[in-house]
Amino acid sequence: MPSDLIPGVDPPIQLSLELPVKKFAGNFSSRGMTMPKIDLAKVPVHTGSRYPAPYDVPCRDRHRLRLGDGGGLTQFGVNLLTLKPGVWSSQRHWHHLEDEFVYILSGEVVLITDAGEEVMKAGDCAGFPAGERNGHHLVNRSNADATLLEVGSRIRGEFGVYPDIDMLFDARGFTRKDRTPY
Amino acid sequence: MPSDLIPGVDPPIQLSLELPVKKFAGNFSSRGMTMPKIDLAKVPVHTGSRYPAPYDVPCRDRHRLRLGDGGGLTQFGVNLLTLKPGVWSSQRHWHHLEDEFVYILSGEVVLITDAGEEVMKAGDCAGFPAGERNGHHLVNRSNADATLLEVGSRIRGEFGVYPDIDMLFDARGFTRKDRTPY
């Protein structure tokens, strides 16, 4: 019996989370086993912004490699985000249900929150706990590209607020604060 | 009315996840708002291993900065892991319920799974989807320190398996595969 089939462990267990159905997106070796190292050339890419105009403008030159998706993960997202000079990571926002985390890999960005501004360089990181009503975003005010990892949990029913503009988001997309669509 | 108090958004919502009660561990500025940039000097540190002997030996010289905890996050952990030459990230293991992700920041490690070995350098990453029975760990076979970020979701009831040794883990700690304690 393979050592990882364990009597008393293998029966299905009670799972209290409503997790999305997982579709594995990784690679398989010739032995039929997963090769977990992620091939960056095959990772889903997202460029630009789906915000309604004109809120998309400052975010048009952002580029995300969806690393976690590329590794077949579903419970949280991990993106490698590249911000060109002048570009914003997002409109300033906060999440009701989902924790968020950023780690700067290269370059320099400015973290803007209700508490003020903080410069962040390689090795700096920040956490944004779910439900904390402190809108945040990162702006690249430098003359060079900045790269960072962003991590966010994925929780059904998530929604959030953009404090600086007339916009909310939920699973259906973006609306005005009176819930009317754009 | 502050722009982030939104009629129709603010009433409590139905939350299907059993998340732990959050205790904020971040800093507050003089204005009373969170400064989300994490002060690395105040982040919880964990060094060594809690594995029962002799399984702790290869992991004694590992050093983790618990960045996510330092940022007040509860839904997933983010650790900055430093592995000295010869040191393992963990015994080879897999998780039943929790997704896991690693991103190499500096140095070189070898990722070992049932599929074989893969060298990982700065910028390489790997995903380990929950329930995929492919034990994995990272070993630093180089002559220099290696640093990496490791991300893992936190799900109540989590348990997992160490395929190479007579050990399981769950919320109570480590046991033999027949569930007897060490």
mmCIF file of C-alpha atoms in Angstrom, chain A residues 16-171:
data_model
loop_
_atom_site.group_PDB
_atom_site.id
_atom_site.type_symbol
_atom_site.label_atom_id
_atom_site.label_comp_id
_atom_site.label_asym_id
_atom_site.label_seq_id
_atom_site.Cartn_x
_atom_site.Cartn_y
_atom_site.Cartn_z
ATOM 1 C CA SER A 16 -17.499 23.679 5.906
ATOM 2 C CA LEU A 17 -16.139 25.972 3.218
ATOM 3 C CA GLU A 18 -17.940 26.690 -0.004
ATOM 4 C CA LEU A 19 -14.896 26.412 -2.183
ATOM 5 C CA PRO A 20 -15.128 26.607 -5.956
ATOM 6 C CA VAL A 21 -14.718 23.379 -7.864
ATOM 7 C CA LYS A 22 -11.048 23.030 -8.606
ATOM 8 C CA LYS A 23 -9.825 22.500 -12.119
ATOM 9 C CA PHE A 24 -6.181 21.636 -12.163
ATOM 10 C CA ALA A 25 -4.244 23.854 -14.561
ATOM 11 C CA GLY A 26 -0.691 22.603 -13.985
ATOM 12 C CA ASN A 27 1.633 20.338 -15.912
ATOM 13 C CA PHE A 28 1.983 16.588 -15.699
ATOM 14 C CA SER A 29 5.233 14.739 -16.130
ATOM 15 C CA SER A 30 5.655 11.541 -18.101
ATOM 16 C CA ARG A 31 5.179 9.629 -14.846
ATOM 17 C CA GLY A 32 1.685 11.073 -14.585
ATOM 18 C CA MET A 33 2.571 13.108 -11.511
ATOM 19 C CA THR A 34 2.266 16.851 -11.171
ATOM 20 C CA MET A 35 5.359 18.952 -11.782
ATOM 21 C CA PRO A 36 4.457 21.775 -9.414
ATOM 22 C CA LYS A 37 6.953 24.353 -10.656
ATOM 23 C CA ILE A 38 4.852 26.820 -12.623
ATOM 24 C CA ASP A 39 5.720 27.474 -16.268
ATOM 25 C CA LEU A 40 5.465 31.267 -16.421
ATOM 26 C CA ALA A 41 4.975 31.118 -20.199
ATOM 27 C CA LYS A 42 1.684 29.284 -19.626
ATOM 28 C CA VAL A 43 0.315 31.425 -16.796
ATOM 29 C CA PRO A 44 -2.876 33.414 -17.507
ATOM 30 C CA VAL A 45 -2.119 37.084 -18.171
ATOM 31 C CA HIS A 46 -4.379 40.065 -17.543
ATOM 32 C CA THR A 47 -3.499 43.517 -18.830
ATOM 33 C CA GLY A 48 -5.390 46.757 -18.354
ATOM 34 C CA SER A 49 -8.547 47.369 -16.349
ATOM 35 C CA ARG A 50 -12.218 46.432 -16.532
ATOM 36 C CA TYR A 51 -13.276 49.544 -14.587
ATOM 37 C CA PRO A 52 -15.894 51.682 -16.317
ATOM 38 C CA ALA A 53 -14.466 54.798 -17.973
ATOM 39 C CA PRO A 54 -12.895 57.033 -16.852
ATOM 40 C CA TYR A 55 -11.780 55.001 -13.809
ATOM 41 C CA ASP A 56 -9.827 52.579 -15.975
ATOM 42 C CA VAL A 57 -7.425 55.242 -17.232
ATOM 43 C CA PRO A 58 -4.792 55.179 -14.437
ATOM 44 C CA CYS A 59 -4.765 51.354 -14.479
ATOM 45 C CA ARG A 60 -4.479 50.703 -18.205
ATOM 46 C CA ASP A 61 -0.759 49.921 -18.103
ATOM 47 C CA ARG A 62 -0.868 47.331 -15.359
ATOM 48 C CA HIS A 63 0.061 43.763 -16.185
ATOM 49 C CA ARG A 64 -0.779 40.730 -14.067
ATOM 50 C CA LEU A 65 0.533 37.179 -14.307
ATOM 51 C CA ARG A 66 -1.956 34.993 -12.441
ATOM 52 C CA LEU A 67 0.568 32.678 -10.802
ATOM 53 C CA GLY A 68 -1.806 30.955 -8.411
ATOM 54 C CA ASP A 69 -4.261 30.177 -11.198
ATOM 55 C CA GLY A 70 -1.359 28.820 -13.222
ATOM 56 C CA GLY A 71 -0.550 26.484 -10.330
ATOM 57 C CA GLY A 72 -4.111 25.187 -10.110
ATOM 58 C CA LEU A 73 -4.912 27.040 -6.873
ATOM 59 C CA THR A 74 -8.462 28.170 -6.111
ATOM 60 C CA GLN A 75 -8.550 29.270 -2.456
ATOM 61 C CA PHE A 76 -6.449 32.383 -2.934
ATOM 62 C CA GLY A 77 -5.028 34.286 -5.865
ATOM 63 C CA VAL A 78 -1.366 35.207 -6.276
ATOM 64 C CA ASN A 79 -0.541 37.682 -9.022
ATOM 65 C CA LEU A 80 2.790 39.012 -10.204
ATOM 66 C CA LEU A 81 1.872 42.618 -10.917
ATOM 67 C CA THR A 82 4.005 44.953 -13.034
ATOM 68 C CA LEU A 83 3.267 48.677 -12.833
ATOM 69 C CA LYS A 84 4.813 50.972 -15.405
ATOM 70 C CA PRO A 85 5.723 54.538 -14.360
ATOM 71 C CA GLY A 86 2.600 56.496 -13.459
ATOM 72 C CA VAL A 87 0.354 53.458 -13.220
ATOM 73 C CA TRP A 88 -1.920 52.550 -10.301
ATOM 74 C CA SER A 89 -2.458 49.023 -8.995
ATOM 75 C CA SER A 90 -6.190 49.771 -8.741
ATOM 76 C CA GLN A 91 -8.578 52.483 -7.734
ATOM 77 C CA ARG A 92 -8.356 52.924 -3.963
ATOM 78 C CA HIS A 93 -10.598 50.229 -2.438
ATOM 79 C CA TRP A 94 -11.222 47.920 0.494
ATOM 80 C CA HIS A 95 -12.683 44.415 0.731
ATOM 81 C CA HIS A 96 -15.492 43.338 3.023
ATOM 82 C CA LEU A 97 -14.637 39.624 3.182
ATOM 83 C CA GLU A 98 -11.229 38.986 1.704
ATOM 84 C CA ASP A 99 -7.789 39.487 3.223
ATOM 85 C CA GLU A 100 -5.209 41.005 0.887
ATOM 86 C CA PHE A 101 -1.402 41.162 1.007
ATOM 87 C CA VAL A 102 1.288 42.766 -1.162
ATOM 88 C CA TYR A 103 5.050 42.194 -1.273
ATOM 89 C CA ILE A 104 7.278 44.487 -3.354
ATOM 90 C CA LEU A 105 9.802 42.639 -5.526
ATOM 91 C CA SER A 106 11.487 45.482 -7.401
ATOM 92 C CA GLY A 107 11.198 49.194 -7.969
ATOM 93 C CA GLU A 108 9.302 51.640 -5.800
ATOM 94 C CA VAL A 109 5.633 52.377 -5.272
ATOM 95 C CA VAL A 110 3.624 54.624 -2.975
ATOM 96 C CA LEU A 111 0.979 53.007 -0.792
ATOM 97 C CA ILE A 112 -1.923 55.415 -0.284
ATOM 98 C CA THR A 113 -4.490 54.874 2.468
ATOM 99 C CA ASP A 114 -6.678 57.012 4.716
ATOM 100 C CA ALA A 115 -3.665 57.154 7.058
ATOM 101 C CA GLY A 116 -1.490 58.832 4.456
ATOM 102 C CA GLU A 117 1.275 57.754 2.114
ATOM 103 C CA GLU A 118 4.090 55.267 2.578
ATOM 104 C CA VAL A 119 6.918 54.545 0.135
ATOM 105 C CA MET A 120 7.442 50.833 -0.453
ATOM 106 C CA LYS A 121 10.572 49.263 -1.945
ATOM 107 C CA ALA A 122 11.804 45.723 -2.588
ATOM 108 C CA GLY A 123 11.248 43.612 0.509
ATOM 109 C CA ASP A 124 8.510 45.837 1.914
ATOM 110 C CA CYS A 125 5.064 44.347 2.419
ATOM 111 C CA ALA A 126 1.607 45.324 3.641
ATOM 112 C CA GLY A 127 -1.532 43.575 4.811
ATOM 113 C CA PHE A 128 -5.144 44.641 4.328
ATOM 114 C CA PRO A 129 -7.423 42.662 6.638
ATOM 115 C CA ALA A 130 -10.931 41.916 5.409
ATOM 116 C CA GLY A 131 -13.515 44.421 6.538
ATOM 117 C CA GLU A 132 -11.053 47.135 7.506
ATOM 118 C CA ARG A 133 -12.534 50.257 5.937
ATOM 119 C CA ASN A 134 -9.262 51.800 4.909
ATOM 120 C CA GLY A 135 -9.123 52.167 1.152
ATOM 121 C CA HIS A 136 -5.712 51.399 -0.310
ATOM 122 C CA HIS A 137 -3.861 51.280 -3.579
ATOM 123 C CA LEU A 138 -0.314 51.447 -4.926
ATOM 124 C CA VAL A 139 0.887 54.133 -7.315
ATOM 125 C CA ASN A 140 4.139 54.000 -9.231
ATOM 126 C CA ARG A 141 5.442 57.585 -9.152
ATOM 127 C CA SER A 142 8.962 56.546 -10.143
ATOM 128 C CA ASN A 143 10.562 56.490 -13.585
ATOM 129 C CA ALA A 144 11.027 52.700 -13.653
ATOM 130 C CA ASP A 145 8.791 49.663 -13.642
ATOM 131 C CA ALA A 146 7.803 48.233 -10.265
ATOM 132 C CA THR A 147 6.944 44.576 -9.662
ATOM 133 C CA LEU A 148 5.121 43.072 -6.725
ATOM 134 C CA LEU A 149 3.247 40.007 -5.588
ATOM 135 C CA GLU A 150 -0.372 40.479 -4.540
ATOM 136 C CA VAL A 151 -2.241 37.773 -2.645
ATOM 137 C CA GLY A 152 -5.967 37.741 -1.951
ATOM 138 C CA SER A 153 -8.306 35.137 -0.561
ATOM 139 C CA ARG A 154 -11.350 34.130 -2.601
ATOM 140 C CA ILE A 155 -14.582 34.149 -0.673
ATOM 141 C CA ARG A 156 -18.042 33.735 -2.135
ATOM 142 C CA GLY A 157 -20.159 36.842 -1.757
ATOM 143 C CA GLU A 158 -17.208 39.218 -1.687
ATOM 144 C CA PHE A 159 -17.910 42.880 -2.238
ATOM 145 C CA GLY A 160 -16.129 46.143 -1.599
ATOM 146 C CA VAL A 161 -16.011 49.853 -1.827
ATOM 147 C CA TYR A 162 -14.022 52.504 -3.710
ATOM 148 C CA PRO A 163 -14.044 55.424 -1.262
ATOM 149 C CA ASP A 164 -12.755 58.085 -3.683
ATOM 150 C CA ILE A 165 -15.228 57.493 -6.515
ATOM 151 C CA ASP A 166 -18.878 56.550 -7.061
ATOM 152 C CA MET A 167 -18.239 52.823 -7.386
ATOM 153 C CA LEU A 168 -18.785 49.485 -5.626
ATOM 154 C CA PHE A 169 -17.832 45.991 -6.690
ATOM 155 C CA ASP A 170 -19.339 42.577 -6.121
ATOM 156 C CA ALA A 171 -19.457 39.274 -7.977
#
